[in-house]
Coordinates of C-alpha atoms and ligand atoms in Angstrom, one line a residue:
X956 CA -77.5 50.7 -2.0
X957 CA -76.8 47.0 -2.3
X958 CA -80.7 46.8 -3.9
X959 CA -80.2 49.2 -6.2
X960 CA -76.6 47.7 -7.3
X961 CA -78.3 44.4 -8.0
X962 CA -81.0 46.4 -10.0
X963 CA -78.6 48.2 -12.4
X964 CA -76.7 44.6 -12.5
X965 CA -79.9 42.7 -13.4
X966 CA -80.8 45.2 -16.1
X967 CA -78.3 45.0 -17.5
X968 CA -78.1 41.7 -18.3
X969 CA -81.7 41.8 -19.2
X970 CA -80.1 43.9 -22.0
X971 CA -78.0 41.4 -22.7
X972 CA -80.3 38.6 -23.0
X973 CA -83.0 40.5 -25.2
X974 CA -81.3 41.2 -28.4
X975 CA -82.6 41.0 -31.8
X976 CA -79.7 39.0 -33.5
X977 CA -80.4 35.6 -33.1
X978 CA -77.4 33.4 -32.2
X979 CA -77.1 30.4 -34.9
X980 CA -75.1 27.1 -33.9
X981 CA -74.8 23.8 -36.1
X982 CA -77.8 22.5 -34.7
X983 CA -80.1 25.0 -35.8
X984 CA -78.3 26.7 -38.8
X985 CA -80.0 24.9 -41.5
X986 CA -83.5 24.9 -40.1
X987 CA -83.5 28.3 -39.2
X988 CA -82.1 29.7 -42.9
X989 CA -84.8 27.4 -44.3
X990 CA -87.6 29.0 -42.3
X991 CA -86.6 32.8 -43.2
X992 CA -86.9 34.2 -46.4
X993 CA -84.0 36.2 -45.6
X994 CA -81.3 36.5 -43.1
X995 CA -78.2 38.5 -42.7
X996 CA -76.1 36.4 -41.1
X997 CA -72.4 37.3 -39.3
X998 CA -69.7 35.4 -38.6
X999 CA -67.3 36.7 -36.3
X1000 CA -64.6 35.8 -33.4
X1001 CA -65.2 36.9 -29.8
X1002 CA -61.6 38.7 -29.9
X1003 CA -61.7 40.1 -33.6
X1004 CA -61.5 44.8 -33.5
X1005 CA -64.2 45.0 -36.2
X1006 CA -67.0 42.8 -35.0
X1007 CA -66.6 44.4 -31.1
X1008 CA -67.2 47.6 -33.3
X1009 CA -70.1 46.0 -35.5
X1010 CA -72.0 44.4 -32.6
X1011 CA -74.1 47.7 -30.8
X1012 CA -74.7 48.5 -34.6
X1013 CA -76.0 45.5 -35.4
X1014 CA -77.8 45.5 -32.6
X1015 CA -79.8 48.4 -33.5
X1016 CA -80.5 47.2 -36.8
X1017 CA -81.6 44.2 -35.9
X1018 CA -84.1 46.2 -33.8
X1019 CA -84.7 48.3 -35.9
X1020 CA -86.1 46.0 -38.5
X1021 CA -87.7 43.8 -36.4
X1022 CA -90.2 46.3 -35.4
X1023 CA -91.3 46.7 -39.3
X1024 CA -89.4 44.2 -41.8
X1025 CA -90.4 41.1 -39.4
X1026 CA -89.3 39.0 -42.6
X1027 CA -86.2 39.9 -42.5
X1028 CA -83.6 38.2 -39.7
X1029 CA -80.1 39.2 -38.4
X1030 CA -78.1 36.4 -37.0
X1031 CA -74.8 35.9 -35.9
X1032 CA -72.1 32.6 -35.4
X1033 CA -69.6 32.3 -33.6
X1034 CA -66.7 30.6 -35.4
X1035 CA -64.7 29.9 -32.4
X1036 CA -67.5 27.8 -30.7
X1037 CA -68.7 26.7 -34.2
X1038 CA -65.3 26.0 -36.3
X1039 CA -67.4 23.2 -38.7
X1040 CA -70.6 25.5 -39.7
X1041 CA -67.3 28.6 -40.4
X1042 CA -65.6 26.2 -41.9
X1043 CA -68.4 24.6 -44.6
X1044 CA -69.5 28.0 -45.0
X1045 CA -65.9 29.1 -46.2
X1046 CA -65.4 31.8 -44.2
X1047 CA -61.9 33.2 -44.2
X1048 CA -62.0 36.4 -42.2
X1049 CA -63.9 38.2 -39.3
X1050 CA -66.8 39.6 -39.4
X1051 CA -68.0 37.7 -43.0
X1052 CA -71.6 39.1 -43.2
X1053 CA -73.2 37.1 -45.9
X1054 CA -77.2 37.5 -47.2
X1055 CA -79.2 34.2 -47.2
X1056 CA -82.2 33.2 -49.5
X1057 CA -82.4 29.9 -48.2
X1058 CA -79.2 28.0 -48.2
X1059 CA -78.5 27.8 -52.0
X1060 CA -78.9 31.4 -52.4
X1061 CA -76.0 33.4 -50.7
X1062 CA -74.3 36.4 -51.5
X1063 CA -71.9 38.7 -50.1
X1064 CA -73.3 41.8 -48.1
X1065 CA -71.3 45.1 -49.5
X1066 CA -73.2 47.6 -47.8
X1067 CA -71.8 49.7 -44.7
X1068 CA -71.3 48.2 -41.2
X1069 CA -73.8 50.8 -39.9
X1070 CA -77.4 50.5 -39.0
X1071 CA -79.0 52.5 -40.6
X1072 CA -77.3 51.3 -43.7
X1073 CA -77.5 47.6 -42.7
X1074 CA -81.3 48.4 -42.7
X1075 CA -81.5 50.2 -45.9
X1076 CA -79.1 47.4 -47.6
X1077 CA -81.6 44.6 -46.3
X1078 CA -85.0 46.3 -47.4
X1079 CA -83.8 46.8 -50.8
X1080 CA -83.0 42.9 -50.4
X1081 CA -86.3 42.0 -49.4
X1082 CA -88.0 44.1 -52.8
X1083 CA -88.8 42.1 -55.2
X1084 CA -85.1 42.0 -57.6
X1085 CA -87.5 42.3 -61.2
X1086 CA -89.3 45.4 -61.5
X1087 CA -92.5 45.1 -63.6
X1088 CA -92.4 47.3 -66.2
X1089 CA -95.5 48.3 -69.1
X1090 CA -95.0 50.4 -72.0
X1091 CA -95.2 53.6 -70.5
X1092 CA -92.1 52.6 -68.1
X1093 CA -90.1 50.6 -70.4
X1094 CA -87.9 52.7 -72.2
X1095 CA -86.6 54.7 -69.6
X1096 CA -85.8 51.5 -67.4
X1097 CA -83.7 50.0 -70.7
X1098 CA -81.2 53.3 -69.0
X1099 CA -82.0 53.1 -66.0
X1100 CA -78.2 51.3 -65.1
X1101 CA -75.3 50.3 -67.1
X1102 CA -76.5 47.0 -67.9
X1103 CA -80.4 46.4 -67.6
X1104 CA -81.7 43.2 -68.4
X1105 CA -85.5 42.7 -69.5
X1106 CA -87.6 39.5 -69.6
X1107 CA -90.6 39.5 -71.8
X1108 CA -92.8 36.4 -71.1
X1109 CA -96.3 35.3 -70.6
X1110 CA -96.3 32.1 -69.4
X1111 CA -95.1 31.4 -65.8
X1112 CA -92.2 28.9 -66.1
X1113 CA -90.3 31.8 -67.6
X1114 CA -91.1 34.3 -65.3
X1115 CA -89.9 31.7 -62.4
X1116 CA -86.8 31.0 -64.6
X1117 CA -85.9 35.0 -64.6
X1118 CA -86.6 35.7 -61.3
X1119 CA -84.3 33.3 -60.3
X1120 CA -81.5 34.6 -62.7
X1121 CA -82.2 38.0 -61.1
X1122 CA -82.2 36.4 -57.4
X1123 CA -78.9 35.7 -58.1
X1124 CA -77.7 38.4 -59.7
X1125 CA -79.7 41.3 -58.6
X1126 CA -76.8 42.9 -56.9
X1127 CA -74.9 43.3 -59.9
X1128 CA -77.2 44.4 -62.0
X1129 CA -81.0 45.9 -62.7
X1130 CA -83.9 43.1 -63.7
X1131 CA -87.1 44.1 -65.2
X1132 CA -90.1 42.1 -67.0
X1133 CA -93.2 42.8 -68.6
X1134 CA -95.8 40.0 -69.9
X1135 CA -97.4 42.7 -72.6
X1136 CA -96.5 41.1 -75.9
X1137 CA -97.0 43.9 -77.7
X1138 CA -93.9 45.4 -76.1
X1139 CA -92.0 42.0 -77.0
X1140 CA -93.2 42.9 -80.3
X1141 CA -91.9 46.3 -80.9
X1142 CA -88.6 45.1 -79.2
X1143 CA -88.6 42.4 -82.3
X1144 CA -88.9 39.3 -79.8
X1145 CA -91.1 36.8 -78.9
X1146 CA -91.5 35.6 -75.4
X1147 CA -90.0 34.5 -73.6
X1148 CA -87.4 36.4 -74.5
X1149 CA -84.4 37.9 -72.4
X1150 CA -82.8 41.3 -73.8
X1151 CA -79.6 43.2 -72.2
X1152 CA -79.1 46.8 -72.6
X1153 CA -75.9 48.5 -71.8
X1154 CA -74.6 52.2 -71.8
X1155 CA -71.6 50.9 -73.9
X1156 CA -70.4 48.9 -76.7
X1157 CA -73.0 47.0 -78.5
X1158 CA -76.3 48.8 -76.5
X1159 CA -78.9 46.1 -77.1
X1160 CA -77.8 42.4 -77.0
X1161 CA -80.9 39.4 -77.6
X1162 CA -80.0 35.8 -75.2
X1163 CA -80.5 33.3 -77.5
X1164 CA -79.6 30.1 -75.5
X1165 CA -82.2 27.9 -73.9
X1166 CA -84.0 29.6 -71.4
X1167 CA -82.8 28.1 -68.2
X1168 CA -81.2 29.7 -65.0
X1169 CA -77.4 29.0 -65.6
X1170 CA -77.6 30.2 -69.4
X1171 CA -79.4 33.3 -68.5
X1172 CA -76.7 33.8 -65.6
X1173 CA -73.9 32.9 -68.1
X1174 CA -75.0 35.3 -70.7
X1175 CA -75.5 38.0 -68.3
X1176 CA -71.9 37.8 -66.8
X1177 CA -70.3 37.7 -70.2
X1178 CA -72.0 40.1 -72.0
X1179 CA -72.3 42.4 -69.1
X1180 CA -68.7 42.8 -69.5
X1181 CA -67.1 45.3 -71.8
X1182 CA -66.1 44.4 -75.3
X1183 CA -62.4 46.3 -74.3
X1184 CA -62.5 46.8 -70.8
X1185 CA -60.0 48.0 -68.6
X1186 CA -58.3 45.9 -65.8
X1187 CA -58.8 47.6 -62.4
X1188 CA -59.7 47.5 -58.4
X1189 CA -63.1 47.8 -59.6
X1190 CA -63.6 45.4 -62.4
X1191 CA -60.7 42.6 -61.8
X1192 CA -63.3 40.7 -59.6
X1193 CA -65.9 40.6 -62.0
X1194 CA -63.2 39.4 -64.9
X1195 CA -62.1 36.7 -62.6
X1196 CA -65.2 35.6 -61.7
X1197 CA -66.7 35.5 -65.5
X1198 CA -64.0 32.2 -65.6
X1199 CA -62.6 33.1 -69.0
X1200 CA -59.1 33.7 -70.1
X1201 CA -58.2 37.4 -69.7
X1202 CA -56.0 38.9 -71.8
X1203 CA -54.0 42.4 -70.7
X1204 CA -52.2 44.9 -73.0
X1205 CA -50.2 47.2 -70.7
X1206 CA -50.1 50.9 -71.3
X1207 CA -48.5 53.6 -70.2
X1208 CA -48.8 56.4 -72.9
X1209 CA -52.6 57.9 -73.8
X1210 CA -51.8 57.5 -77.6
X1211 CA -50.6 53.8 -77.6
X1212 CA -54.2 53.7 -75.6
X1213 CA -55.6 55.2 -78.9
X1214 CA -53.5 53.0 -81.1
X1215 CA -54.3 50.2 -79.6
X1216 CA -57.3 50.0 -78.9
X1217 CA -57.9 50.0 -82.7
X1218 CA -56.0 47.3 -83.5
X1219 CA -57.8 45.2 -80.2
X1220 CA -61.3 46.2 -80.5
X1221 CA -61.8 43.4 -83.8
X1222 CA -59.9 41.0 -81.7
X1223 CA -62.2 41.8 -78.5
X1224 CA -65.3 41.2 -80.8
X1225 CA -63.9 38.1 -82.3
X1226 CA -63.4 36.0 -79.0
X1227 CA -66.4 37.7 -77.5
X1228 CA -67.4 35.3 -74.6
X1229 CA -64.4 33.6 -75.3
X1230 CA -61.2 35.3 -74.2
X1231 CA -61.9 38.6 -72.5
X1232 CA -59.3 41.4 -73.7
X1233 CA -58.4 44.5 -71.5
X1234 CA -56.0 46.8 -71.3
X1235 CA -54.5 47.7 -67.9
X1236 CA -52.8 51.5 -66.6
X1237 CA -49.0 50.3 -66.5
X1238 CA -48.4 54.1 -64.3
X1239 CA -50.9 52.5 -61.8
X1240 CA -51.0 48.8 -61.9
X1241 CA -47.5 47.6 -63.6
X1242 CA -46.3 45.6 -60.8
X1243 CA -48.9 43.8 -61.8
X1244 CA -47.1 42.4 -65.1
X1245 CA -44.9 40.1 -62.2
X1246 CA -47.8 38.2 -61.6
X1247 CA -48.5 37.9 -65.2
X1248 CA -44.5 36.7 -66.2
X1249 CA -43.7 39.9 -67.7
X1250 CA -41.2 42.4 -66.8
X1251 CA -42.1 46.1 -66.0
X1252 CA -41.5 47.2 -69.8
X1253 CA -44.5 48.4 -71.7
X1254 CA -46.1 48.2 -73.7
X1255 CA -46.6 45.0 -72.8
X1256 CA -49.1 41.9 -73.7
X1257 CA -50.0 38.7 -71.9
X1258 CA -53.0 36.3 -71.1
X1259 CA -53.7 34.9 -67.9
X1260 CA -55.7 31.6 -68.0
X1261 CA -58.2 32.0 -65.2
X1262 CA -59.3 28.0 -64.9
X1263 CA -55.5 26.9 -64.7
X1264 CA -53.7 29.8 -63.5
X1265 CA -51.5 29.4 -66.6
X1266 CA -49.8 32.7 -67.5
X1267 CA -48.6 33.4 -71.6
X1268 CA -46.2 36.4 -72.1
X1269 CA -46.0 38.1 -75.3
X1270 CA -42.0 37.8 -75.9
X1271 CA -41.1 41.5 -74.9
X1272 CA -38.2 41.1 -77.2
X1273 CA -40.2 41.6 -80.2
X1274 CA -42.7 43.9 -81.1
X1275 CA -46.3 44.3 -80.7
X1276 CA -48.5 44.6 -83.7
X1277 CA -52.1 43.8 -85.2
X1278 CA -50.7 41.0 -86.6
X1279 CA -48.3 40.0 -84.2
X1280 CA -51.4 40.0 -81.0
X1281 CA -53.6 38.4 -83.8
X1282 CA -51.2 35.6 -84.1
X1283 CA -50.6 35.1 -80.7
X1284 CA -54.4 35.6 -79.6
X1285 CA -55.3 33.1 -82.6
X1286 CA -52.9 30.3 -81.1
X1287 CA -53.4 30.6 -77.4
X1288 CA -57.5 29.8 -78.5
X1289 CA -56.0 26.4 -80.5
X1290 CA -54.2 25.2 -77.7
X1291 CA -51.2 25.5 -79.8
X1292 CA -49.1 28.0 -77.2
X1293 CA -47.2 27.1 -74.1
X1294 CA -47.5 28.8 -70.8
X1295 CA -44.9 31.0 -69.8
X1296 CA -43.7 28.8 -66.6
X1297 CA -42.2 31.2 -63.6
X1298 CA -39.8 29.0 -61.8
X1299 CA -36.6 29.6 -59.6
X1300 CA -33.5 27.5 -60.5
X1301 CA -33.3 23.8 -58.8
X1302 CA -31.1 23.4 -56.2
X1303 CA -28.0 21.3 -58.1
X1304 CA -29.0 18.5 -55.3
X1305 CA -31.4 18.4 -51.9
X1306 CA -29.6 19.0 -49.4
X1307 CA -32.1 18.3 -47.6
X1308 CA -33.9 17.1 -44.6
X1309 CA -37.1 19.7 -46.6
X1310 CA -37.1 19.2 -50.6
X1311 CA -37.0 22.3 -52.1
X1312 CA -39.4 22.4 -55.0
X1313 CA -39.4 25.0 -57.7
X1314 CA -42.3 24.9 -60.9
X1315 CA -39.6 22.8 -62.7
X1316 CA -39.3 19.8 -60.2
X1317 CA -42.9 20.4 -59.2
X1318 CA -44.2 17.1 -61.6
X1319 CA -41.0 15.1 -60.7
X1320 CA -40.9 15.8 -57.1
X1321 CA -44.5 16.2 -56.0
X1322 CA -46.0 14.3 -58.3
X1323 CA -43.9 11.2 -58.0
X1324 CA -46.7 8.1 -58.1
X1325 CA -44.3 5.8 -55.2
X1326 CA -43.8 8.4 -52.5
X1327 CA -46.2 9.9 -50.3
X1328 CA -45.2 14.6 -50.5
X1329 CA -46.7 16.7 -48.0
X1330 CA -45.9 20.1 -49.2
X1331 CA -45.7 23.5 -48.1
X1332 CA -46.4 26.5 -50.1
X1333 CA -45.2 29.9 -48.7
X1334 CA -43.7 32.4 -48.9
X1335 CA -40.7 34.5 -47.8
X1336 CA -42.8 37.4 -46.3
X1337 CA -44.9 35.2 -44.3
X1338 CA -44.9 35.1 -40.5
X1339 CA -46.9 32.2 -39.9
X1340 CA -44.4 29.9 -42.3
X1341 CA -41.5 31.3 -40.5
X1342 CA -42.9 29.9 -37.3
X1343 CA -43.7 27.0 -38.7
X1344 CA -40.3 26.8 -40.7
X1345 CA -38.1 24.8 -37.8
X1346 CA -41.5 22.5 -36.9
X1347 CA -41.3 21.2 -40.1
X1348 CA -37.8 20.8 -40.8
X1349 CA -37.9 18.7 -37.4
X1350 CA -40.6 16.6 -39.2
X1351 CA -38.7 16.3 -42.4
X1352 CA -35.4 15.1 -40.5
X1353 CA -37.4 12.0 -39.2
X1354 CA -38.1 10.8 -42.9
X1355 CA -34.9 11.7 -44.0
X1356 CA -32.7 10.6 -41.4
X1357 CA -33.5 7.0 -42.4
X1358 CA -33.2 5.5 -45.2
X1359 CA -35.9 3.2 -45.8
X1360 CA -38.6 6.1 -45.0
X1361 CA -36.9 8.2 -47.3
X1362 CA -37.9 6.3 -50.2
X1363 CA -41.4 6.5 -48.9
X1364 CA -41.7 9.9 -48.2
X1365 CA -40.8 13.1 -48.9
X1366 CA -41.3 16.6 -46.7
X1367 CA -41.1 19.2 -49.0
X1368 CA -41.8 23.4 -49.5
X1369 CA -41.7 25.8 -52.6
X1370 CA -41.5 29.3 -52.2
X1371 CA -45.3 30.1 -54.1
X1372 CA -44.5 33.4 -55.1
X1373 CA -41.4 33.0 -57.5
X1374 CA -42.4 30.0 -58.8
X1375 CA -45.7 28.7 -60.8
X1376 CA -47.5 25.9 -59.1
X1377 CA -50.7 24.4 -60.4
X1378 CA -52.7 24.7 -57.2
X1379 CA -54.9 27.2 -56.0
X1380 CA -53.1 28.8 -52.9
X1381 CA -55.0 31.0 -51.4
X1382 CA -53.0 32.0 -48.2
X1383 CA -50.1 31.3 -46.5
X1384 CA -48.3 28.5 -45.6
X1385 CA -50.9 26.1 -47.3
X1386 CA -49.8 22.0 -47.1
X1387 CA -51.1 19.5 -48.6
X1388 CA -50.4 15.9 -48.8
X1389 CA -49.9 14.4 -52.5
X1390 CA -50.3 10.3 -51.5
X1391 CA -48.6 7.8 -53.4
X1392 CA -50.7 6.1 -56.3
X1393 CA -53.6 9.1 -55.7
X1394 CA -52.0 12.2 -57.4
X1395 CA -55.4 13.3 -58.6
X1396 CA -56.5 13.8 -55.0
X1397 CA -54.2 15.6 -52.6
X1398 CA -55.6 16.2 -49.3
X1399 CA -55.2 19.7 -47.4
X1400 CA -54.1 20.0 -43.6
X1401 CA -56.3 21.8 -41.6
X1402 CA -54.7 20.8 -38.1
X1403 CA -52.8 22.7 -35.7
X1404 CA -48.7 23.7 -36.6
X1405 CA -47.3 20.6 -34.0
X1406 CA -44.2 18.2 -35.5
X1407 CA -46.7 15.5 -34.7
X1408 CA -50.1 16.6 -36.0
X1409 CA -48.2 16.8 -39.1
X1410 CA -46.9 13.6 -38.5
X1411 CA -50.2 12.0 -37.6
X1412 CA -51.8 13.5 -41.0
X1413 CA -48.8 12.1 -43.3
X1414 CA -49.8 8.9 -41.6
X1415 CA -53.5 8.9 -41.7
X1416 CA -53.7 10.0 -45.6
X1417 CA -50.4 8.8 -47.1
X1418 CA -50.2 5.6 -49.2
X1419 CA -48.0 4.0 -46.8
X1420 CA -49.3 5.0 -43.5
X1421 CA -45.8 6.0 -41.6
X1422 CA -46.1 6.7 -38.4
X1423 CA -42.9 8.7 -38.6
X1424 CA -43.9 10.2 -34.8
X1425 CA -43.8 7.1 -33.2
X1426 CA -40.6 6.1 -35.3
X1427 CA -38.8 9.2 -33.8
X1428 CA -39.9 8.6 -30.5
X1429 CA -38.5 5.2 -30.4
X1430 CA -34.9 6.1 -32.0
X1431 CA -35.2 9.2 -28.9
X1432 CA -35.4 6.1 -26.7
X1433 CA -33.1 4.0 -28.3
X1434 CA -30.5 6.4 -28.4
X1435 CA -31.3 7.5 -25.0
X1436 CA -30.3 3.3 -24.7
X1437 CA -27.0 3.8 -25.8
X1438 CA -26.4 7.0 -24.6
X1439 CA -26.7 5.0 -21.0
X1440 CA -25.0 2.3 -22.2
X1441 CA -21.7 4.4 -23.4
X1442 CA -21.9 5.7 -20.0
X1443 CA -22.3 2.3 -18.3
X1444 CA -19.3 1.6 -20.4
X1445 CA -17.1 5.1 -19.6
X1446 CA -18.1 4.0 -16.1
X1447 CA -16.3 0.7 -15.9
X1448 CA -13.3 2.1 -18.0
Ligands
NAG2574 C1 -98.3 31.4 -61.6 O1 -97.6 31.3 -60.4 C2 -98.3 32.0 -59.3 C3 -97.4 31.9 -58.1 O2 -96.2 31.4 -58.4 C4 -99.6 31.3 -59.0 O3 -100.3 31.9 -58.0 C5 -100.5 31.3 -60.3 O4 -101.6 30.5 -60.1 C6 -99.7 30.7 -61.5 N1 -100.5 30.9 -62.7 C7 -100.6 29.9 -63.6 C8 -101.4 30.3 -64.8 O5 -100.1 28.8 -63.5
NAG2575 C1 -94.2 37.1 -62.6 O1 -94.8 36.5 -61.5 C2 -95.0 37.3 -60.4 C3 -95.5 36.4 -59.3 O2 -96.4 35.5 -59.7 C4 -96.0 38.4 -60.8 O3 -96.2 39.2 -59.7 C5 -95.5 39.1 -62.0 O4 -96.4 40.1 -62.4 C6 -95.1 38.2 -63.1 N1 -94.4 39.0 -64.1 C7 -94.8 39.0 -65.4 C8 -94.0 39.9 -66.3 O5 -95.7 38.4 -65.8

């Protein structure tokens, strides 16, 4: 009995101990990625629903593939035990499951969290991403996918060149290559030579930049992208991504779709690669227009500078026509229009001991060269800034109580939501410390929600280096003095 207990208990751990995932820590991350070709690597938390769920499956994969892929690795990371490596790797949620081609080549996995489809997923990675292609396979791999892109070359720089383009990108769309000059010929190119066809638009589209990895990646992501797209789940990503200004139309009605698009499809060519120009469902996306500074009245026309976060609204007063979007579209590209600033009213004056910051006071309060500003952007809906809500108007007090530190620093918040701020928030609450004299270079806090952690980081990174902890601590004591000393006093009376 008590044998075979130990048995069952010493199997199972034997289980345990001879998986196929190999656990990654900071001290053998880097070597390892370097020495595979190609890992699929998840990070995860201990506690977290869905990796508990992932785990037996990854398991099996990893088994799976070990027995015939034997280049191809499953590891996992712990981010509680390894908060750095998570952290430098910029992992935001659990599980992350991200593909590595060595450490410069990473990309999201977006297949299922089941084996068999973690396995499929990971042997179409290890293929090679360009297809070689001759002249009896050509023409039907040009429609093979929506976009196809084809490298003719001879010479071996080239074919490096593309192969890396298509390393990167081989998940978005289909690569092929062929080193017959003939074929680069008939196509009316001469090697090397890269050539996109698409379903749509304009179907066949020469690169005619210098052939290097980034201006092969650049073309591909902007002409990859529909000369009048629409805005949806499915393509906001990739518009976002391709970095340049997009510009919506809202529509609600199928025959301002019709109408419209005629008077935008010149435009669209026009700033081709330039400003992208889509129009957006207003029945399924409107509430979208808030984020854009519009109001839920369509149709409706604005562009939303991706590099800046600007937003420029069409006046929804007036009315929208070819010449009216042409004019608009025309000065947005010369620099000659002003964003369209969302910002709540300023309180009349601080009351204080948190500065309340709307976009208006953002440059005259934040950005104010002689104090040191740690800021909080939240917003109303969020839990966590709640919480953290009396914390930090505990730290605020001890630099406004007092006069002298007042004029040195300044605790503030702005509710991110209803008003435009220039920085890139991507959760909530976000701080950040704007020092005095180094406005160009704010630093974000990463510690835990304590009155003094936040006290300690105002000290280390601000101009003046405040220790506004140790300043309350000695007032507590101080007034702790004369709180004994008005006794003493009651006590004689
Ligand atoms: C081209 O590259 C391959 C491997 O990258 C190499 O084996 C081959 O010798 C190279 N050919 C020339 C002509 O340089
Ligand atoms: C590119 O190089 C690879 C590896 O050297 C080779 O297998 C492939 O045939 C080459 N492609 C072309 C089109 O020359």
């Amino acid at each position: 009995m008590k044998v075979s207990l130990i048995s069952t208990i010493l199997a199972a751990a034997s289980i345990a101990v001879a998986s196929d995932v190999v656990s990654l820590t900071k001290d053998n991350f880097e070597s390892f990625i370097a020495e595979h070709p190609l890992i699929l690597a998840e990070f995860f938390a201990p506690w977290c629903g869905h990796c508990k769920a992932l785990a037996p499956e990854y398991e099996q994969a990893a088994t799976a593939l070990k027995e015939k892929h034997k280049d191809i690795a499953l590891a996992k990371i712990d981010c509680t035990a390894e908060n750095e490596l998570c952290n430098n790797q910029g992992i935001e949620g659990f599980p992350t499951l991200k593909v590595f081609r060595g450490l410069d080549l990473v990309s999201p996995y977006t297949g299922q969290r089941k084996a068999d489809a973690i396995v499929s997923y990971m042997v179409k990675q290890s293929l090679p991403a360009v297809s070689s292609l001759d002249k009896d396979t050509l023409e039907n791999f040009k429609t093979a996918d929506e976009v196809v892109l084809v490298g003719y070359f001879s010479d071996n720089a080239s074919n490096q060149t593309f192969t890396k383009v298509a390393d990167r990108l081989r998940d978005s769309y289909l690569f092929g290559a062929t080193a017959d000059e003939k074929l680069a010929a008939a196509e009316g190119v001469a090697a090397p030579a890269v050539v996109m066809y698409k379903s749509f638009d304009d179907s066949k589209l020469v690169f005619s930049g210098d052939f290097t990895v980034d201006g092969i990646v650049n073309f591909a992501k902007v002409e990859a992208m529909p000369l009048l797209g629409e805005v949806g789940p499915a393509t906001y990503t990739a518009y976002i991504e391709s970095g340049n200004p997009l510009a919506y139309l809202f529509i609600d009605k199928p025959e301002d779709k019709e109408k419209f698009t005629e008077i935008l499809l010149p435009l669209a060519r026009k700033y081709r690669g330039v400003i992208n120009i889509a129009t957006i469902d207003a029945n399924l996306y409107g509430q979208h227009a808030e984020n854009v500074n519009l109001k839920q009245e369509w149709p409706a026309f604005a562009i939303q500078e991706i590099a800046t976060n600007y937003k420029y609204a069409y006046d929804q007063a007036k009315e929208i026509t070819k010449e009216s979007l042409t004019e608009f579209l025309g000065l947005f590209d010369s620099g000659d229009l002003s964003p369209t600033i969302k910002s709540q009213p300023a309180p009349e004056t601080q009351e204080g001991p948190v500065y309340v910051v709307t976009a208006n006071t953002y440059d005259e309060i934040v950005l104010d060269e002689d104090k040191d500003v740690l800021i909080e952007f939240y917003a109303t809906w969020c839990g966590h800034c709640k919480n953290l809500a009396p914390k930090y108007e505990e730290l605020a007090s001890i630099f406004w109580n007092d006069e002298e530190l007042k004029s040195k620093v300044v605790i503030a918040k702005v509710d991110t939501p209803n008003n435009d701020v220039p920085d890139d928030v991507r959760g909530f609450p976000t701080i950040k410390l704007y020092p005095a004299g180094d406005k160009a270079n704010p630093i974000e806090y990463q510690g835990d929600r304590t009155v003094k952690s936040l006290a300690d980081f105002v000290r280390d990174h601000g101009k003046y280096g405040i220790d506004g902890w140790a300043v309350a601590e000695k007032k507590t004591a101080e007034s702790i003095l004369e709180f004994e000393e008005d006794t003493a006093e009651h006590d004689e009376l």
